[in-house]
JSON list of C-alpha atoms in Angstrom, two decimals:
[
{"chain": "A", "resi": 263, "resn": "UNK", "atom": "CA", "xyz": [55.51, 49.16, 180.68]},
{"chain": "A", "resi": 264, "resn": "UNK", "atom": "CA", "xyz": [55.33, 46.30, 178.03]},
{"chain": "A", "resi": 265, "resn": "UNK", "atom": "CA", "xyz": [56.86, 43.04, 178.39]},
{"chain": "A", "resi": 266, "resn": "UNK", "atom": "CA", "xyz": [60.16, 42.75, 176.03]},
{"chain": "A", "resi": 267, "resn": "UNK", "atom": "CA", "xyz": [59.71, 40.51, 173.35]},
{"chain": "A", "resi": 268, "resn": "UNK", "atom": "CA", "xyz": [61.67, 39.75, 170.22]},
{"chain": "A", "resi": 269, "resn": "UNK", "atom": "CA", "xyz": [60.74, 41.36, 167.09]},
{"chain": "A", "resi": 270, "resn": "UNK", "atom": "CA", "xyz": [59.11, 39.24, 164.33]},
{"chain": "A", "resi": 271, "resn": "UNK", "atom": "CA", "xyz": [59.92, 39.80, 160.42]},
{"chain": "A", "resi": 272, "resn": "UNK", "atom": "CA", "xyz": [57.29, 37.96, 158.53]},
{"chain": "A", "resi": 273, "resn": "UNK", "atom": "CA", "xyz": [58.86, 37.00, 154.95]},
{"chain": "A", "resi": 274, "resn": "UNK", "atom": "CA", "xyz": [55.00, 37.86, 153.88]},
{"chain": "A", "resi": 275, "resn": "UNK", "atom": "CA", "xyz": [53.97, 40.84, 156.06]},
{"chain": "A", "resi": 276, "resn": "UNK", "atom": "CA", "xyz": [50.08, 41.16, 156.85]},
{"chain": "A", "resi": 277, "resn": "UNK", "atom": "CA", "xyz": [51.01, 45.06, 157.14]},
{"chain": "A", "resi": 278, "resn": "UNK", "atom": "CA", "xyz": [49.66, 47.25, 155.43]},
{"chain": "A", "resi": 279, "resn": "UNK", "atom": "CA", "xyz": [50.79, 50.67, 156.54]},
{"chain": "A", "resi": 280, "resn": "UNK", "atom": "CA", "xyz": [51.44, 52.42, 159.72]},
{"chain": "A", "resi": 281, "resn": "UNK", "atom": "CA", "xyz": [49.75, 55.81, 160.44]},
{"chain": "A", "resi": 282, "resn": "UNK", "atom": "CA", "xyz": [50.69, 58.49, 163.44]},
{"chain": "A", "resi": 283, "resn": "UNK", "atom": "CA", "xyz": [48.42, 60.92, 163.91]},
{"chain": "A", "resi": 284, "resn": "UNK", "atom": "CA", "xyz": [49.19, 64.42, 165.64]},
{"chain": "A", "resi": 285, "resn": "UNK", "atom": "CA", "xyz": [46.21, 66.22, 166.73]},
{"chain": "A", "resi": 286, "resn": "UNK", "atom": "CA", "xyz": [46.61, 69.85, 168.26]},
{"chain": "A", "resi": 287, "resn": "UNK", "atom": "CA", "xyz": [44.58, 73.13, 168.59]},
{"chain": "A", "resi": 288, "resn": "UNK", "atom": "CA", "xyz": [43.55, 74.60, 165.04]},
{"chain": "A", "resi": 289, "resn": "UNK", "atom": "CA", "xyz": [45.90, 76.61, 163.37]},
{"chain": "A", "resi": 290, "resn": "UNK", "atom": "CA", "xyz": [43.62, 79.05, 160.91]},
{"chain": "A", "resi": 291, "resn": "UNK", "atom": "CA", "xyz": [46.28, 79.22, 158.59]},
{"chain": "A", "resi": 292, "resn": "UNK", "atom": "CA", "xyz": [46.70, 75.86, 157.27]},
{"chain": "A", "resi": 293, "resn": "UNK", "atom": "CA", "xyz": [42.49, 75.81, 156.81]},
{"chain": "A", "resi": 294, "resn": "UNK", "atom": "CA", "xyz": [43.09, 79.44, 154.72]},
{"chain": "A", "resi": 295, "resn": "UNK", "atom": "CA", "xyz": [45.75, 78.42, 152.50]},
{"chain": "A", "resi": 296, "resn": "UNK", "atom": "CA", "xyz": [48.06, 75.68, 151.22]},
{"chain": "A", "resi": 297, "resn": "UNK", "atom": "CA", "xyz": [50.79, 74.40, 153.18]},
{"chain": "A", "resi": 298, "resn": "UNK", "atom": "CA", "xyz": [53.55, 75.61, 150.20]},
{"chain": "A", "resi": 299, "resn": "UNK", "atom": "CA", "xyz": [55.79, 76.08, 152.94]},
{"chain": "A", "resi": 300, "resn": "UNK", "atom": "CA", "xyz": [55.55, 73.39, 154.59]},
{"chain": "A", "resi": 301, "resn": "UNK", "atom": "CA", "xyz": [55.96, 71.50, 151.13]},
{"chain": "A", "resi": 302, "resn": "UNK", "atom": "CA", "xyz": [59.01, 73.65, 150.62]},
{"chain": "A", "resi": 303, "resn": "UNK", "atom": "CA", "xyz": [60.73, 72.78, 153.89]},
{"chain": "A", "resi": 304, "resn": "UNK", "atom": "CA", "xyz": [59.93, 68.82, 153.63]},
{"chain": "A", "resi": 305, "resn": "UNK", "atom": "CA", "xyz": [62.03, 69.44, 150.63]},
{"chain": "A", "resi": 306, "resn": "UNK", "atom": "CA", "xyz": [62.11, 67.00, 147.59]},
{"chain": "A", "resi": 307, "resn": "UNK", "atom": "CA", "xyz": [60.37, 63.44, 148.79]},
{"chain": "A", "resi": 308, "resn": "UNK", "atom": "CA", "xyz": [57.12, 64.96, 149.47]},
{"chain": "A", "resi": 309, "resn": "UNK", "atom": "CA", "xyz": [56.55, 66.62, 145.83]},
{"chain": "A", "resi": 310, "resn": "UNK", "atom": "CA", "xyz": [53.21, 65.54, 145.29]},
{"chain": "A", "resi": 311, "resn": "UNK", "atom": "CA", "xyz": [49.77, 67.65, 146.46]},
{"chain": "A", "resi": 312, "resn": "UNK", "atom": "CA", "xyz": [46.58, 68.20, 145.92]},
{"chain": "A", "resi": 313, "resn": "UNK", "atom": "CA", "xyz": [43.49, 69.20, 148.15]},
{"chain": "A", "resi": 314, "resn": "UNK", "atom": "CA", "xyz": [41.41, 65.89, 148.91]},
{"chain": "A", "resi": 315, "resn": "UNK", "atom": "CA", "xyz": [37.73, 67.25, 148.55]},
{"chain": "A", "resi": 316, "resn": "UNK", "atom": "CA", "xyz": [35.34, 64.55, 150.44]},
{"chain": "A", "resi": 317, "resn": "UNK", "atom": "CA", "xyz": [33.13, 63.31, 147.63]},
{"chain": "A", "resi": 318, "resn": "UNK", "atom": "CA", "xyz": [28.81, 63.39, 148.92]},
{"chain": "A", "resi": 319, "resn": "UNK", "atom": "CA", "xyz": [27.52, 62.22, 145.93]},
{"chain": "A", "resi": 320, "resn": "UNK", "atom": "CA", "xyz": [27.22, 58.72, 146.32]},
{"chain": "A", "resi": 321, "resn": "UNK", "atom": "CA", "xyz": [27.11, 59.18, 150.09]},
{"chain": "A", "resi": 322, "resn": "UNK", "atom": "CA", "xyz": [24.41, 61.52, 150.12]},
{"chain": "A", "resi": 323, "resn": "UNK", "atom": "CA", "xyz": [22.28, 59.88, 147.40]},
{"chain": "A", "resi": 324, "resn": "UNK", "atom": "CA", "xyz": [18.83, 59.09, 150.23]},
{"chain": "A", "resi": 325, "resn": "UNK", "atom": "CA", "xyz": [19.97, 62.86, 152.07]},
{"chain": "A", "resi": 326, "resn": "UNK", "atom": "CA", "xyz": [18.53, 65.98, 151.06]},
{"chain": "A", "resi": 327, "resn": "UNK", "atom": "CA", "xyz": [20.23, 68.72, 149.27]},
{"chain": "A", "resi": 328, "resn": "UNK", "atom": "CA", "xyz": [20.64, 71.35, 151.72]},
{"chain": "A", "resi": 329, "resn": "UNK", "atom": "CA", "xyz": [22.38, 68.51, 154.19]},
{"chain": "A", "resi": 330, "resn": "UNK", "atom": "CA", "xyz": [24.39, 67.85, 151.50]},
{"chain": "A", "resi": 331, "resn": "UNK", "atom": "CA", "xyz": [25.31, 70.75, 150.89]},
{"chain": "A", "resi": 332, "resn": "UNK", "atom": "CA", "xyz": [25.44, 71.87, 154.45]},
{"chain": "A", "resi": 333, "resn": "UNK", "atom": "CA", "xyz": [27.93, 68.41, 154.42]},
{"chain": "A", "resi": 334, "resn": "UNK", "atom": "CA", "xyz": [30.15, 69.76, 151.99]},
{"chain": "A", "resi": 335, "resn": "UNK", "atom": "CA", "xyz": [30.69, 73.12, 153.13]},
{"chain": "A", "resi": 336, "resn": "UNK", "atom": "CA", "xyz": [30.99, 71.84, 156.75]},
{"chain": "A", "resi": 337, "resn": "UNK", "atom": "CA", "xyz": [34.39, 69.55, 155.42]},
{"chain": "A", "resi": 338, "resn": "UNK", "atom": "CA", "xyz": [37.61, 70.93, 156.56]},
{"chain": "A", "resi": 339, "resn": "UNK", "atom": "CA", "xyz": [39.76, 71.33, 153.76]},
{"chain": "A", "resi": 340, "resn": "UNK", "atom": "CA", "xyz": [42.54, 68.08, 153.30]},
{"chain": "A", "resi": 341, "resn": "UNK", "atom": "CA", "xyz": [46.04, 68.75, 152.21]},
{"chain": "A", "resi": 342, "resn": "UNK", "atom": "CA", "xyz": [47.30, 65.72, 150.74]},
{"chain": "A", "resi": 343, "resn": "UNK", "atom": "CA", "xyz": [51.10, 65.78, 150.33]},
{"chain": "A", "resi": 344, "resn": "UNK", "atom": "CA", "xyz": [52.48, 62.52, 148.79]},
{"chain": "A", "resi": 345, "resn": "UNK", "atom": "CA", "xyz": [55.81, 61.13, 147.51]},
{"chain": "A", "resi": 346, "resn": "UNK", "atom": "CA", "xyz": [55.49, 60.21, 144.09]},
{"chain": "A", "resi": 347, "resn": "UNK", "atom": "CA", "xyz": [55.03, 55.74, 144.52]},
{"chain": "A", "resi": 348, "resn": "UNK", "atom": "CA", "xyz": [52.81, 57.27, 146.92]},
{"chain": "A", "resi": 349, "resn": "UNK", "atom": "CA", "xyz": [54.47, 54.61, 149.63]},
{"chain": "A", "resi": 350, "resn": "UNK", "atom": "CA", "xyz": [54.66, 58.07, 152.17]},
{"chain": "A", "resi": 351, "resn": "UNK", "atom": "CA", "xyz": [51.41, 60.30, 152.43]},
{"chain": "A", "resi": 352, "resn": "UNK", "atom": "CA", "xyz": [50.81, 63.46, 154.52]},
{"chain": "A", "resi": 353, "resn": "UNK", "atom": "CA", "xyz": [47.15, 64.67, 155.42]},
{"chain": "A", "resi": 354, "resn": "UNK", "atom": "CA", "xyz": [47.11, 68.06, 156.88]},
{"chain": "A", "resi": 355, "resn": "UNK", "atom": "CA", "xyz": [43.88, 70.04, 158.85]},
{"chain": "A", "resi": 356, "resn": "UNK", "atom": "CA", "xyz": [43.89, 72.68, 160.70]},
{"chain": "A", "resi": 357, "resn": "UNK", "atom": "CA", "xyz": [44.06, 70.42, 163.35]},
{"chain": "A", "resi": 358, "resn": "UNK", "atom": "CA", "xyz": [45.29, 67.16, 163.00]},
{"chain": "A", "resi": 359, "resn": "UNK", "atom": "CA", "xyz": [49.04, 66.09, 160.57]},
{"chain": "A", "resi": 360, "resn": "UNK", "atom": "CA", "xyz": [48.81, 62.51, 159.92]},
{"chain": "A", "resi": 361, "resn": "UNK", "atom": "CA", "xyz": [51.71, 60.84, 158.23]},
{"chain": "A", "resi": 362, "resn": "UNK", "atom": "CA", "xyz": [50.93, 57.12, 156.76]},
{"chain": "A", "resi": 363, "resn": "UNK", "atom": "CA", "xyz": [53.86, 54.76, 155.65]},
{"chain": "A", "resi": 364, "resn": "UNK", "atom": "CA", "xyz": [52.82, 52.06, 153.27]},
{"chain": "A", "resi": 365, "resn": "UNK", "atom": "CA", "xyz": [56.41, 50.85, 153.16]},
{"chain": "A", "resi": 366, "resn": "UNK", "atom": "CA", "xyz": [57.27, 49.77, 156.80]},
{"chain": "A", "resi": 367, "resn": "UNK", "atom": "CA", "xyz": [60.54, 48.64, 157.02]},
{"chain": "A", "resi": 368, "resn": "UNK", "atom": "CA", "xyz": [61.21, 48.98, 160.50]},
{"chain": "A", "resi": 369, "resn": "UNK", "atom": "CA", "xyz": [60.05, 51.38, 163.64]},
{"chain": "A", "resi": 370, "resn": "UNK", "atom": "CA", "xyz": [63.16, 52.93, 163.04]},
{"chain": "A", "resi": 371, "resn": "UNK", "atom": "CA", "xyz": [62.84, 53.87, 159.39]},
{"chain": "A", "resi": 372, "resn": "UNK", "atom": "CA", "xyz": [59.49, 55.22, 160.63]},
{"chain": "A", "resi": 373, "resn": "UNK", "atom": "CA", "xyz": [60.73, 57.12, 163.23]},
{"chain": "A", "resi": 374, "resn": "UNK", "atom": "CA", "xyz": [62.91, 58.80, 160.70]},
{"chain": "A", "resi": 375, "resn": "UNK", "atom": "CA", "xyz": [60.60, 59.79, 157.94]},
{"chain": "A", "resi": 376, "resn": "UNK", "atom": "CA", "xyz": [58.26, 60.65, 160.87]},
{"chain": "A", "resi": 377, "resn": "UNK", "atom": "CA", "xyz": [60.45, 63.43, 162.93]},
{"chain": "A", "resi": 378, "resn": "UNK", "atom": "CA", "xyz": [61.65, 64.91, 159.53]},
{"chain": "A", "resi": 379, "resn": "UNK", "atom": "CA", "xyz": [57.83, 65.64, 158.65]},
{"chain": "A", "resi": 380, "resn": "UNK", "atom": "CA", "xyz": [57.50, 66.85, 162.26]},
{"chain": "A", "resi": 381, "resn": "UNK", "atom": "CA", "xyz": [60.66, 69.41, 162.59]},
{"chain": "A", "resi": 382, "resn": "UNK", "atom": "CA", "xyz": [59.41, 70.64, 159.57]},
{"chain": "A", "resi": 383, "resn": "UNK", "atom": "CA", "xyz": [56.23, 70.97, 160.60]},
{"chain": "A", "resi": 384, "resn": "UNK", "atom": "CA", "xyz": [56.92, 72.80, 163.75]},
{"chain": "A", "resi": 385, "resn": "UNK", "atom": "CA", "xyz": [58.85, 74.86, 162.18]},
{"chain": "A", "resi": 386, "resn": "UNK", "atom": "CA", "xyz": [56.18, 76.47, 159.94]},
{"chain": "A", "resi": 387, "resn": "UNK", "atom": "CA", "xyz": [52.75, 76.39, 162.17]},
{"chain": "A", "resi": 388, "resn": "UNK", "atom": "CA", "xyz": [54.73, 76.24, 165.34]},
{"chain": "A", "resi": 389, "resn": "UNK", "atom": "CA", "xyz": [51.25, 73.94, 167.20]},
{"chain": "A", "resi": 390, "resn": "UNK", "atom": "CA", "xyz": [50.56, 74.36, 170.65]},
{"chain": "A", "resi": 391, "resn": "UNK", "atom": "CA", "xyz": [51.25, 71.40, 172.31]},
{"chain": "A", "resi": 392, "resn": "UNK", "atom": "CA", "xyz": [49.31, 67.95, 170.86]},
{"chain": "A", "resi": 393, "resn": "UNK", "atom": "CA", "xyz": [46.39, 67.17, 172.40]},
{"chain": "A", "resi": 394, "resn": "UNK", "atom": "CA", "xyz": [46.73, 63.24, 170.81]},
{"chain": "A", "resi": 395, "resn": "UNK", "atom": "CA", "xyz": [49.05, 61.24, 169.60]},
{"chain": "A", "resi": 396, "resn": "UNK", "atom": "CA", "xyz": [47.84, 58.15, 167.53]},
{"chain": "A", "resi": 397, "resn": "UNK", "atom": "CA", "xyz": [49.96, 55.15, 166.23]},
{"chain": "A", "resi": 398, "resn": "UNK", "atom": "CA", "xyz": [47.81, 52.55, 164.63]},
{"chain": "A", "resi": 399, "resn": "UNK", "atom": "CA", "xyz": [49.35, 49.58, 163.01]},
{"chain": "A", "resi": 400, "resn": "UNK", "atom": "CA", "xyz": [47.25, 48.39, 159.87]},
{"chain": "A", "resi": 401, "resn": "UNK", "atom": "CA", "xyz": [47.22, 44.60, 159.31]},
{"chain": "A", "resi": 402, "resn": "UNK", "atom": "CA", "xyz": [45.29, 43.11, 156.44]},
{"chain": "A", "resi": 403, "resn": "UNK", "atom": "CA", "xyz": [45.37, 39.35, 157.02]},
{"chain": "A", "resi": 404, "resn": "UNK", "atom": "CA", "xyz": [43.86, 37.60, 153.48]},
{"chain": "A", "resi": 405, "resn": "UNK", "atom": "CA", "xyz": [44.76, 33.95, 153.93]},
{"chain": "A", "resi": 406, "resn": "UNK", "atom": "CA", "xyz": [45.00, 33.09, 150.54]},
{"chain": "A", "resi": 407, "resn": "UNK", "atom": "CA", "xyz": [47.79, 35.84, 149.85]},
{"chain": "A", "resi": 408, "resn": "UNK", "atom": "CA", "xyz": [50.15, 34.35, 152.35]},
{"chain": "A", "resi": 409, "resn": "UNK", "atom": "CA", "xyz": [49.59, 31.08, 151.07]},
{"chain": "A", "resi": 410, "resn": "UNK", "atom": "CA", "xyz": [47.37, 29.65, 154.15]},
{"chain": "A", "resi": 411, "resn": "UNK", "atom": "CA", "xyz": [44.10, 29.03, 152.55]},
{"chain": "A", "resi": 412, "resn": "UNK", "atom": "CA", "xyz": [42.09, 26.60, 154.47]},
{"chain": "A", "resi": 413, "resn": "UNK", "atom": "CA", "xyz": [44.01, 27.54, 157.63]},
{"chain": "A", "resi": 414, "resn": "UNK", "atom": "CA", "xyz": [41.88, 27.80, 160.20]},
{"chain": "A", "resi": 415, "resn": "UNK", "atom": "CA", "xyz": [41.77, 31.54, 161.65]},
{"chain": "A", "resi": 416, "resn": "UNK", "atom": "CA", "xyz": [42.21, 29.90, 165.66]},
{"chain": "A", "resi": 417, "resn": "UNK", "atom": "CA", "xyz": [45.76, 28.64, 164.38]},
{"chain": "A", "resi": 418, "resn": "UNK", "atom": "CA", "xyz": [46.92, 31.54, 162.74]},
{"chain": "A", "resi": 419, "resn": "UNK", "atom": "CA", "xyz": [46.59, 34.08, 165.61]},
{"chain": "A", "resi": 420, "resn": "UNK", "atom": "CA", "xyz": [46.20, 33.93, 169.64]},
{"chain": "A", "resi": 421, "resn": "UNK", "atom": "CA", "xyz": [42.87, 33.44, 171.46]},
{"chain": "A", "resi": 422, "resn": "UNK", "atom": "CA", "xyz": [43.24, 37.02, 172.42]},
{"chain": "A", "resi": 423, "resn": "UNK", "atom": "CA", "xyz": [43.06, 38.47, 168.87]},
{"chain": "A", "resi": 424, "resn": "UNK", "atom": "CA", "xyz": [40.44, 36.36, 167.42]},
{"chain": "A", "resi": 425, "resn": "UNK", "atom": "CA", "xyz": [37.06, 38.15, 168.26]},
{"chain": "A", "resi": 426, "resn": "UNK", "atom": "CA", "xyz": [34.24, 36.63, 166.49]},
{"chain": "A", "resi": 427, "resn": "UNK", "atom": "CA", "xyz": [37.08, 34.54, 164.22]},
{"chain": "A", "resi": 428, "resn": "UNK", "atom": "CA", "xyz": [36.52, 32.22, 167.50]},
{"chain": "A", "resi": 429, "resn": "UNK", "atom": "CA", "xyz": [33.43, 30.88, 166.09]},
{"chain": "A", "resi": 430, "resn": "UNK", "atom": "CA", "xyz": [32.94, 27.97, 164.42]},
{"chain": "A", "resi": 431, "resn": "UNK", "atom": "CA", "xyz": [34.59, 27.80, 161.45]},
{"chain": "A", "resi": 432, "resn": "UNK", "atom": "CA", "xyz": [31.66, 27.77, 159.24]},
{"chain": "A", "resi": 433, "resn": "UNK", "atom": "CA", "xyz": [30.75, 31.51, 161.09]},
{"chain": "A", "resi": 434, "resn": "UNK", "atom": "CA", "xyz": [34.04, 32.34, 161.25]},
{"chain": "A", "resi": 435, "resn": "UNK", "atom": "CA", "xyz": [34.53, 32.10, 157.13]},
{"chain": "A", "resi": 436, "resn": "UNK", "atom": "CA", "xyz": [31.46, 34.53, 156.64]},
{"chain": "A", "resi": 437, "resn": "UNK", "atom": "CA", "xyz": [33.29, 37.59, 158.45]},
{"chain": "A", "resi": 438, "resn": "UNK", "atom": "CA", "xyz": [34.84, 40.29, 156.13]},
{"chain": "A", "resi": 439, "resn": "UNK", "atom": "CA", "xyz": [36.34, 42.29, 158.40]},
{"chain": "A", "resi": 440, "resn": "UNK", "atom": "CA", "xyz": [36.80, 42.41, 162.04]},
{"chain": "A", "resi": 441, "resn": "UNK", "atom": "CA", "xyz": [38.66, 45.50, 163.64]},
{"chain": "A", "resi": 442, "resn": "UNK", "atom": "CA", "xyz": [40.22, 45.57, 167.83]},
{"chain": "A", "resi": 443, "resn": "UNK", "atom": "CA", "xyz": [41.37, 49.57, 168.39]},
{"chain": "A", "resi": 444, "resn": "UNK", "atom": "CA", "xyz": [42.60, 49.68, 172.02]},
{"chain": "A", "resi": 445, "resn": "UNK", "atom": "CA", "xyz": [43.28, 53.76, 173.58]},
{"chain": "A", "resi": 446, "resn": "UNK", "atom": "CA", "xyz": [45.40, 53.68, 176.42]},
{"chain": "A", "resi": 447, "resn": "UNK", "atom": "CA", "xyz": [46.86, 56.65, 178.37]},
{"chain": "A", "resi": 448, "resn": "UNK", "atom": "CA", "xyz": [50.32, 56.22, 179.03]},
{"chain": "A", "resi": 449, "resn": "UNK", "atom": "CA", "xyz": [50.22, 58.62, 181.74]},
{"chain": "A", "resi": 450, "resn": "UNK", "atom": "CA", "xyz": [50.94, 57.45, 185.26]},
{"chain": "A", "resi": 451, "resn": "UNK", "atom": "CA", "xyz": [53.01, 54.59, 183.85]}
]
């Protein structure tokens, strides 16, 4: 499907973190309660939780009340479970488990943490089959923290990659961010 390739270690890693993201049908339960067992059968590393609550205040400062309110209300609750250096972090809906690795050592590392959260959470909510599966790799490239400022951005990374960066380097140093998210379906192939 891809063409092999050898696999890169950077001494200075742009990474950082990896995220999969399972979505499936709701499951009531986990939007009724807390996921205590699910906590209990991740065992120890993931000893951390608390219920992330999205904050409207500064958000909805120019919206009125009731649609903040209605905003509020409207939120699906979050179950954050985290290990303690919070380097591993769980968000759980009622329909979507994301896991998010801010230690990446290696796909298989990942792979490991990842199933374990998996088998255990199949073996609590028992999902209907996922309707999405998400990997995204999250690079943050700040030249001066790998020790390439005044690099030019068309030397650090291929044509392909480069967006806007592509510019002329006077237009290309006034961009903050720049984001590429490609979805593929991987059936057929």
């Amino acid at each position: 499907m891809f063409p092999e390739s050898d696999r890169v270690t950077y001494k200075k890693s742009p990474l950082s973190h990896v995220e999969c993201q399972l979505e499936f049908n709701p499951i009531l339960s986990i939007e009724a309660g807390t996921p205590n067992l699910f906590q209990e059968a991740l065992g120890t590393r993931f000893s951390e939780y608390e219920e992330v609550k999205p904050d409207f205040n500064d958000f909805g400062k120019d919206l009125p009340r009731d649609i903040v309110k209605y905003l509020s209300k409207a939120q699906p609750r979050i179950h954050r479970l985290n290990t303690e250096d919070f380097k591993n972090i769980i968000f759980l809906t009622k329909n979507s488990l994301s896991l998010i690795d801010h230690d990446y050592q290696s796909r298989e590392q990942f792979l490991d943490i990842f199933r374990e959260v998996e088998s255990s959470f199949k073996s609590v909510y028992k999902p209907s089959p996922y309707r999405k599966v998400t990997v995204s790799y999250v690079n943050e490239i700040v030249r001066e923290n790998l020790g390439l400022k005044g690099v030019s951005w068309s030397h650090l990374l291929k044509p392909e990659l480069l967006g806007l960066l592509v510019c002329q380097e006077k237009i290309a140093s006034c961009v903050v961010q720049t984001r590429t998210q490609v979805d593929m379906s991987l059936r057929g192939l």
